[in-house]
Structures are given as C-alpha cells and as structure tokens.
C-alpha positions as YAML, in Angstrom:
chain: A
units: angstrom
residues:
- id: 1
  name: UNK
  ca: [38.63, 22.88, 216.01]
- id: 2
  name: UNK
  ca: [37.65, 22.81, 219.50]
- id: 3
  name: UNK
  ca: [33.87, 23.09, 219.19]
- id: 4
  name: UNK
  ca: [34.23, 20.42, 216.42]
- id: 5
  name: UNK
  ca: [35.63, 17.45, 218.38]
- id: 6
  name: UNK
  ca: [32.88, 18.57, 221.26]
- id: 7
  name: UNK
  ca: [30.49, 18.00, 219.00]
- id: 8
  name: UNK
  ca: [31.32, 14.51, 217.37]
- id: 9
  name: UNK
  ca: [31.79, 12.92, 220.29]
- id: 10
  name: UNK
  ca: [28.37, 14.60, 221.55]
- id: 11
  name: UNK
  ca: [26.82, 13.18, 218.20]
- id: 12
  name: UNK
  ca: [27.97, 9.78, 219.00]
- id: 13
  name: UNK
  ca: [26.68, 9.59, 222.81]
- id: 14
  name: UNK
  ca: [23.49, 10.98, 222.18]
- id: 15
  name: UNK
  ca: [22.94, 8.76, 218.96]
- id: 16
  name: UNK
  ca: [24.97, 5.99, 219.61]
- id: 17
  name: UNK
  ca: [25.37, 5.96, 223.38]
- id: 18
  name: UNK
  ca: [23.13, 2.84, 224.10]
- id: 19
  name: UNK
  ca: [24.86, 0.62, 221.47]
- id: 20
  name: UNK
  ca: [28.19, 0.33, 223.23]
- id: 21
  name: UNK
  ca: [29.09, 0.85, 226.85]
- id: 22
  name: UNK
  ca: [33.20, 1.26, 225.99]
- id: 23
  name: UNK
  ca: [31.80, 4.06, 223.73]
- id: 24
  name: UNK
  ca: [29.67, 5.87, 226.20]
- id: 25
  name: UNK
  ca: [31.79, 5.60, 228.91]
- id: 26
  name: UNK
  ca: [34.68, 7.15, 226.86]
- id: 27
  name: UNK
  ca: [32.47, 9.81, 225.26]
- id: 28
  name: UNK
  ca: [30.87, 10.78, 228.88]
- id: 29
  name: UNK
  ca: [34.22, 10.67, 230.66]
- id: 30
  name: UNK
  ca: [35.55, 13.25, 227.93]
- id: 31
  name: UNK
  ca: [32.12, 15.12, 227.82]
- id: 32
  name: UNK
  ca: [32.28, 15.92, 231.47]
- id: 33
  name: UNK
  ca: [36.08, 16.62, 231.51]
- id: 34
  name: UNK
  ca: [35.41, 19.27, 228.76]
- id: 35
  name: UNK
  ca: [32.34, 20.77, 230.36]
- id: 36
  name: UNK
  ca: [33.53, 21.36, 233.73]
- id: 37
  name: UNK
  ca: [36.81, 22.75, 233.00]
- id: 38
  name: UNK
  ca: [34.26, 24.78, 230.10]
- id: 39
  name: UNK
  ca: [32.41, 26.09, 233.00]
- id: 40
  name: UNK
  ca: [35.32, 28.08, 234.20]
- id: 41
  name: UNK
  ca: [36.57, 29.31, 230.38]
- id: 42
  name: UNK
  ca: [40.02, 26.97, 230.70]
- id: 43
  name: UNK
  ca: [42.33, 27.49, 227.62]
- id: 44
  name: UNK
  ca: [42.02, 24.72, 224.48]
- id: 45
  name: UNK
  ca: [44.85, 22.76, 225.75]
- id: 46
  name: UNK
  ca: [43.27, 22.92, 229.07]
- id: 47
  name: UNK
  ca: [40.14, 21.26, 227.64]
- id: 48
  name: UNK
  ca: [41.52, 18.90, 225.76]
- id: 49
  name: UNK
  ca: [44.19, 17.77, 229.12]
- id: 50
  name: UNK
  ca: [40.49, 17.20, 231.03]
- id: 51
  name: UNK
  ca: [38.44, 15.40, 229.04]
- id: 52
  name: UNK
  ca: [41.07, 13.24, 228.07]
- id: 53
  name: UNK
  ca: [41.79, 12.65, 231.24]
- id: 54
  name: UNK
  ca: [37.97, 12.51, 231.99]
- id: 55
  name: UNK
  ca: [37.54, 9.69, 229.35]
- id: 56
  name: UNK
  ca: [40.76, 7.54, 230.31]
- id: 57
  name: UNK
  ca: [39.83, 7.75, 233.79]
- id: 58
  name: UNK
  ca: [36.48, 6.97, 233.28]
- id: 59
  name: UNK
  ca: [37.24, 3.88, 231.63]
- id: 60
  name: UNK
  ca: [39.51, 2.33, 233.64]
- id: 61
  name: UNK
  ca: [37.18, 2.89, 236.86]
- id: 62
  name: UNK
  ca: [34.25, 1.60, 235.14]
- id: 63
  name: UNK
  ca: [36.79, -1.64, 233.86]
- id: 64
  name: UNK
  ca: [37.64, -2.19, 237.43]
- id: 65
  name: UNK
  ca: [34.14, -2.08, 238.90]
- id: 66
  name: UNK
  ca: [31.95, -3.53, 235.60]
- id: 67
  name: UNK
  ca: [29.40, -4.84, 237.83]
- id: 68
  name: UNK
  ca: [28.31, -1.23, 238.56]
- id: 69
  name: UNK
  ca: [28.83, 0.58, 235.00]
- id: 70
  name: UNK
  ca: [25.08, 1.01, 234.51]
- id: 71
  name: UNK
  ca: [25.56, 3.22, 237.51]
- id: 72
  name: UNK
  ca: [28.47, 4.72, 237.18]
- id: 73
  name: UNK
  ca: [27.92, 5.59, 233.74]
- id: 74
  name: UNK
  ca: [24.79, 7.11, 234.70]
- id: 75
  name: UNK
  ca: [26.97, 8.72, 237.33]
- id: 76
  name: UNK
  ca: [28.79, 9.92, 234.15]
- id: 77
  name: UNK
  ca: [26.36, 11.20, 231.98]
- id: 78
  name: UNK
  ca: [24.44, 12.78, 234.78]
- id: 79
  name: UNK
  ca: [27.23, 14.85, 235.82]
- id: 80
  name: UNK
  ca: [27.61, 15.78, 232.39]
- id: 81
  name: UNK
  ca: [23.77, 17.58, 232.33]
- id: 82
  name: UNK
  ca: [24.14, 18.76, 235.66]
- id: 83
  name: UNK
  ca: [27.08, 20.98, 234.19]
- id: 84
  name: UNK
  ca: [24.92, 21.90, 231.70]
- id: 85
  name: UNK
  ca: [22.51, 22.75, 234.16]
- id: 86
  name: UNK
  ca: [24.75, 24.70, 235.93]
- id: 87
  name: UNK
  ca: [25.66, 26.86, 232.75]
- id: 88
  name: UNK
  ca: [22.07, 27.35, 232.29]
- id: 89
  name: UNK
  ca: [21.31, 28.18, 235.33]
- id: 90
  name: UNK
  ca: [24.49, 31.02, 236.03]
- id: 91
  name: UNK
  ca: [24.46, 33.30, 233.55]
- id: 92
  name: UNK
  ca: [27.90, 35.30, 233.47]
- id: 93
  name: UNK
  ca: [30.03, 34.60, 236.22]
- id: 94
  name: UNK
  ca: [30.13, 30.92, 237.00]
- id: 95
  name: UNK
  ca: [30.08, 29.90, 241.03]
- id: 96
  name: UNK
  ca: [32.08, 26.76, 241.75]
- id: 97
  name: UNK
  ca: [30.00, 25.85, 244.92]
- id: 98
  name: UNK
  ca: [26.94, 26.19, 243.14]
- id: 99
  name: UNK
  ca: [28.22, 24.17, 240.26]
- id: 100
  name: UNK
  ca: [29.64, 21.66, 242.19]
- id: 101
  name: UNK
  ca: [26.45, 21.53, 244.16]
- id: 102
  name: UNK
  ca: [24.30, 20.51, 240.87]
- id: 103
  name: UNK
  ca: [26.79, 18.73, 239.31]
- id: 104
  name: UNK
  ca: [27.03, 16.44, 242.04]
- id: 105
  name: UNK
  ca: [22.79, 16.12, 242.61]
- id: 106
  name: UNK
  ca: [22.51, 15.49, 239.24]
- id: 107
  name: UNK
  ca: [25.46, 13.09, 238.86]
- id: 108
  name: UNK
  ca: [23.89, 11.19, 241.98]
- id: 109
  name: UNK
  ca: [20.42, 11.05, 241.02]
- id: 110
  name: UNK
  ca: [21.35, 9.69, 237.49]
- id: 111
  name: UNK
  ca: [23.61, 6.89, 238.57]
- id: 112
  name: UNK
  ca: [20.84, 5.64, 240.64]
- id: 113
  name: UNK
  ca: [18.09, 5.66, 237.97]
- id: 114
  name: UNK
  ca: [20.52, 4.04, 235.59]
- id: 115
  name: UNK
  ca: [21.25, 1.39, 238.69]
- id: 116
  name: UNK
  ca: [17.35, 0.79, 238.54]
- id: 117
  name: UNK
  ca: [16.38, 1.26, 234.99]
- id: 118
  name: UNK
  ca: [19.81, -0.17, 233.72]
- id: 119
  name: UNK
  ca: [19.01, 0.51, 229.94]
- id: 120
  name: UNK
  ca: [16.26, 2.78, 229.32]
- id: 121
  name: UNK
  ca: [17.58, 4.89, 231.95]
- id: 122
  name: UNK
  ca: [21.10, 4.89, 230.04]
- id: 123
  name: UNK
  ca: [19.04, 5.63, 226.65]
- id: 124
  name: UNK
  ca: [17.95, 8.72, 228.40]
- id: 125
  name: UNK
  ca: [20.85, 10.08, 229.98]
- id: 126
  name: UNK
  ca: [23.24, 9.29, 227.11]
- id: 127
  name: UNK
  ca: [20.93, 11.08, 225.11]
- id: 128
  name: UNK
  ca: [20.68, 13.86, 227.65]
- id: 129
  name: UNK
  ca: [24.59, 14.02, 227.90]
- id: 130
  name: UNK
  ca: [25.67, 13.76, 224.44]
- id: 131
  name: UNK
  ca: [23.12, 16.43, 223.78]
- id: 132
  name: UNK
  ca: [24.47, 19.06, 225.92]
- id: 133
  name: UNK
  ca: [28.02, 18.27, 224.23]
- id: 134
  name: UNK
  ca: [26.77, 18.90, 220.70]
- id: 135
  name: UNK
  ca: [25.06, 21.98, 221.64]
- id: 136
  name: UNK
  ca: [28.72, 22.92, 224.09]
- id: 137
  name: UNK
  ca: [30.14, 21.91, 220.48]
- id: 138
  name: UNK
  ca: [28.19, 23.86, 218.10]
- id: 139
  name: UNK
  ca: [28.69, 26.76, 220.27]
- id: 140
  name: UNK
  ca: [32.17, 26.64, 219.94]
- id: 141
  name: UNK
  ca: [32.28, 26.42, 216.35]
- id: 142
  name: UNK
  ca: [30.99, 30.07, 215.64]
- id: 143
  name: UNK
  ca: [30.52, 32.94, 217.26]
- id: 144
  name: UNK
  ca: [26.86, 33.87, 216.30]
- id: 145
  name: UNK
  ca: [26.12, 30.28, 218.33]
- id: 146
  name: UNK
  ca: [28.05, 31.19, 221.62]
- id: 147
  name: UNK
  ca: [24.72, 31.37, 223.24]
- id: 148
  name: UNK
  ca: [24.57, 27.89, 223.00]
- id: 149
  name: UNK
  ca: [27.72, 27.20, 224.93]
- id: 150
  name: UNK
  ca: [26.85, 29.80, 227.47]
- id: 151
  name: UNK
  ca: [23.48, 31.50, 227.55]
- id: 152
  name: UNK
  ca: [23.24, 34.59, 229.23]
- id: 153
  name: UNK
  ca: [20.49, 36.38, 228.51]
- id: 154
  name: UNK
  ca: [16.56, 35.11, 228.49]
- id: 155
  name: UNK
  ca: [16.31, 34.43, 225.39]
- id: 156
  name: UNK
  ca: [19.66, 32.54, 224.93]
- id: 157
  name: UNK
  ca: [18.47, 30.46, 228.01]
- id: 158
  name: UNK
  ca: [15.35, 29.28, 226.06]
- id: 159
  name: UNK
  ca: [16.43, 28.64, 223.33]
- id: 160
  name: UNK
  ca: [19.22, 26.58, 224.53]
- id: 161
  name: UNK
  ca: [17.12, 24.58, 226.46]
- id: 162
  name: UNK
  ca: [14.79, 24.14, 223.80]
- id: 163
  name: UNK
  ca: [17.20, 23.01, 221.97]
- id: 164
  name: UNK
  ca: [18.59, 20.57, 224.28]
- id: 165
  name: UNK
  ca: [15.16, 19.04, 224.72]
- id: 166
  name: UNK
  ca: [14.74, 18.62, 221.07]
- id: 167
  name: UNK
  ca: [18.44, 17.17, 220.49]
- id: 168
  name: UNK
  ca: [17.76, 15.16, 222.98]
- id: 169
  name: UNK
  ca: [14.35, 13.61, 221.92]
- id: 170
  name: UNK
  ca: [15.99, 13.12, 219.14]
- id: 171
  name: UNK
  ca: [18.77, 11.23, 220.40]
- id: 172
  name: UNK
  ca: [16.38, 9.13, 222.41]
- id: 173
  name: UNK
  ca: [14.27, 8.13, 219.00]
- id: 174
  name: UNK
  ca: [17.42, 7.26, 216.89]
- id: 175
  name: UNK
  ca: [18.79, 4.73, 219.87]
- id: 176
  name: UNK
  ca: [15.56, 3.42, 220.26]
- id: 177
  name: UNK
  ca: [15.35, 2.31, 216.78]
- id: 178
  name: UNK
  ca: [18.76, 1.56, 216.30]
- id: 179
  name: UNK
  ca: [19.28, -0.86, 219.48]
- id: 180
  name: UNK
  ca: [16.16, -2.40, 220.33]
- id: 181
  name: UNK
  ca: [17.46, -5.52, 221.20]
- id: 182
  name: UNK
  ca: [19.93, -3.89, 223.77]
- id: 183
  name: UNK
  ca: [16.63, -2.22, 225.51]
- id: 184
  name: UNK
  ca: [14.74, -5.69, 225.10]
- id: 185
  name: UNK
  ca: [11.91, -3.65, 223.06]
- id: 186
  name: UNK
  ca: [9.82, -6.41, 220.42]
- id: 187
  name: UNK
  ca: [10.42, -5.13, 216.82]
- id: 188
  name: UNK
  ca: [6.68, -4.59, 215.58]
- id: 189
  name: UNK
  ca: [6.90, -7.13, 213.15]
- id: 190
  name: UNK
  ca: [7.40, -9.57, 216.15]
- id: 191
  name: UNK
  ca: [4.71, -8.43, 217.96]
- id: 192
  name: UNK
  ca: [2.44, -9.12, 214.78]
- id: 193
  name: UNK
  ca: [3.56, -12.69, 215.09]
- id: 194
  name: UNK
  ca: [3.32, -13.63, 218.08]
...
C-alpha cells in the first residue's frame, strides 16, 4: 500500500508537476517527508505522519511567502533528489550528516535555479523529484524491485540511476507537451504562422 501512494503522487509531480503549483508543492512537500524519514527505514505510519506533514507544511509556507514559490518549490523538489542522491550514494547504512549535507546542497542549488529559470527550471526539478518518488514507490511495491528504493550493490546503483534519468526525461517530455503555455514555448503550428 505504501509503495503505491509513493508512487501516484510521484506520477503526478513528474508528469503533472508544471501544470499546477498547489499540486507540486503538495506532492514535493509529501515526497520529501517520505524520503527522508525513508532514508532512515521509519515504520509505515511513520512515513505517512512525515510526508503529510511535509506536504501541509509545505503549503502553507509557500501560501504565506507566494512571491518566492518558484524558489521554494525548487527548494522542495531539490531536496527531494538530493535524498535520492543520498540513497544512491550510501549504500547500506545511511549517515545523517552526510545526508543532511546533500540534501541541503541540493535543496539550495535547486531553489536558486528555479528563482532564475522560474519555469523551465521547475519542469526539470518536478520531473527530477517526482521521478525519484515513483522509482522510491515502485520499490516498495515488491520485493524483487527493492533495489530501486535502496540500491546497494553496483549494479542496483546503475540501474537505478538509469532509471531515474529515463523517468525523468520522460517526465520532462510529457510536461513539455502538456503545458506549453505555462513555459511560454510557441506550439509549432504557431510558429508556421507567424
């Protein structure tokens, strides 16, 4: 059940993240509730208490300080990869400093591109984010894809991030043709117009 929820409300952030910013802010703010306390192996209820409380608490910040969502949703979504990163990068036994470390570098160097780039930086790291979550989600779901959750060996690690790569390519194609107008991108039949 677990690994299920993960991964529809990765689906929807890494194809959908772009076309509402309510939407990806509450999908990032649970995605990166559920994948840091996932980084330490917290119980179900556990997961579910943080990203809740990740997605509520999102919100409301980015409600109170709208004028810098772009950022702190990038903020958002960054931290979400970074934990990712993290999981990739610690095979076994996670460390909290060095998870906090990339968390946070990630999280920071995210919210700034999306500060900058506003929308195509958003299209990237919701895709990047919700990504991560469906791969955290299918991992979940059965056994023989663990390794996508947590890779541990080599192998695992490629493929993963293979994987993450290709979800998230993916993700970035579908929002591009889905919201073009949000990402101020001329249709093709426009540009044969004009």
């Amino acid at each position: 059940m677990s690994g299920i929820a993960v991964l529809l409300v990765g689906i929807v952030l890494c194809f959908w993240g772009i076309g509402s910013l309510h939407v990806a802010v509450l999908a990032a703010g649970f995605g990166l509730g559920w994948l840091i306390a996932d980084l330490f192996s917290a119980s179900l209820a556990t997961l579910f208490l943080f990203a809740l409380i990740g997605a509520v608490a999102s919100w409301v910040v980015t409600t109170l300080v709208f004028k810098f969502s772009a950022y702190f949703i990038g903020g958002l979504t960054g931290a979400m990869a970074g934990a990712k990163i993290a999981d990739v990068l610690q095979p076994g036994e996670n460390n909290w400093a060095m998870s906090g470390i990339v968390i946070v570098a990630v999280a920071v160097a995210a919210a700034f591109l999306a500060d900058k780039y506003r929308a195509r930086a958003l299209l990237w790291l919701t895709s990047i984010g919700g990504a991560s979550m469906i791969l955290s989600g299918l991992g979940r779901t059965t056994s023989s894809l663990d390794f996508l959750a947590h890779p541990s060996q080599g192998w695992e690690q490629v493929t993963s991030t293979v994987l993450w790569i290709a979800l998230a390519a993916a993700g970035w194609l579908v929002q591009r043709r889905l919201f073009p107008d949000k990402l101020r991108i001329q249709s093709d039949e426009g540009a044969k117009r004009r």
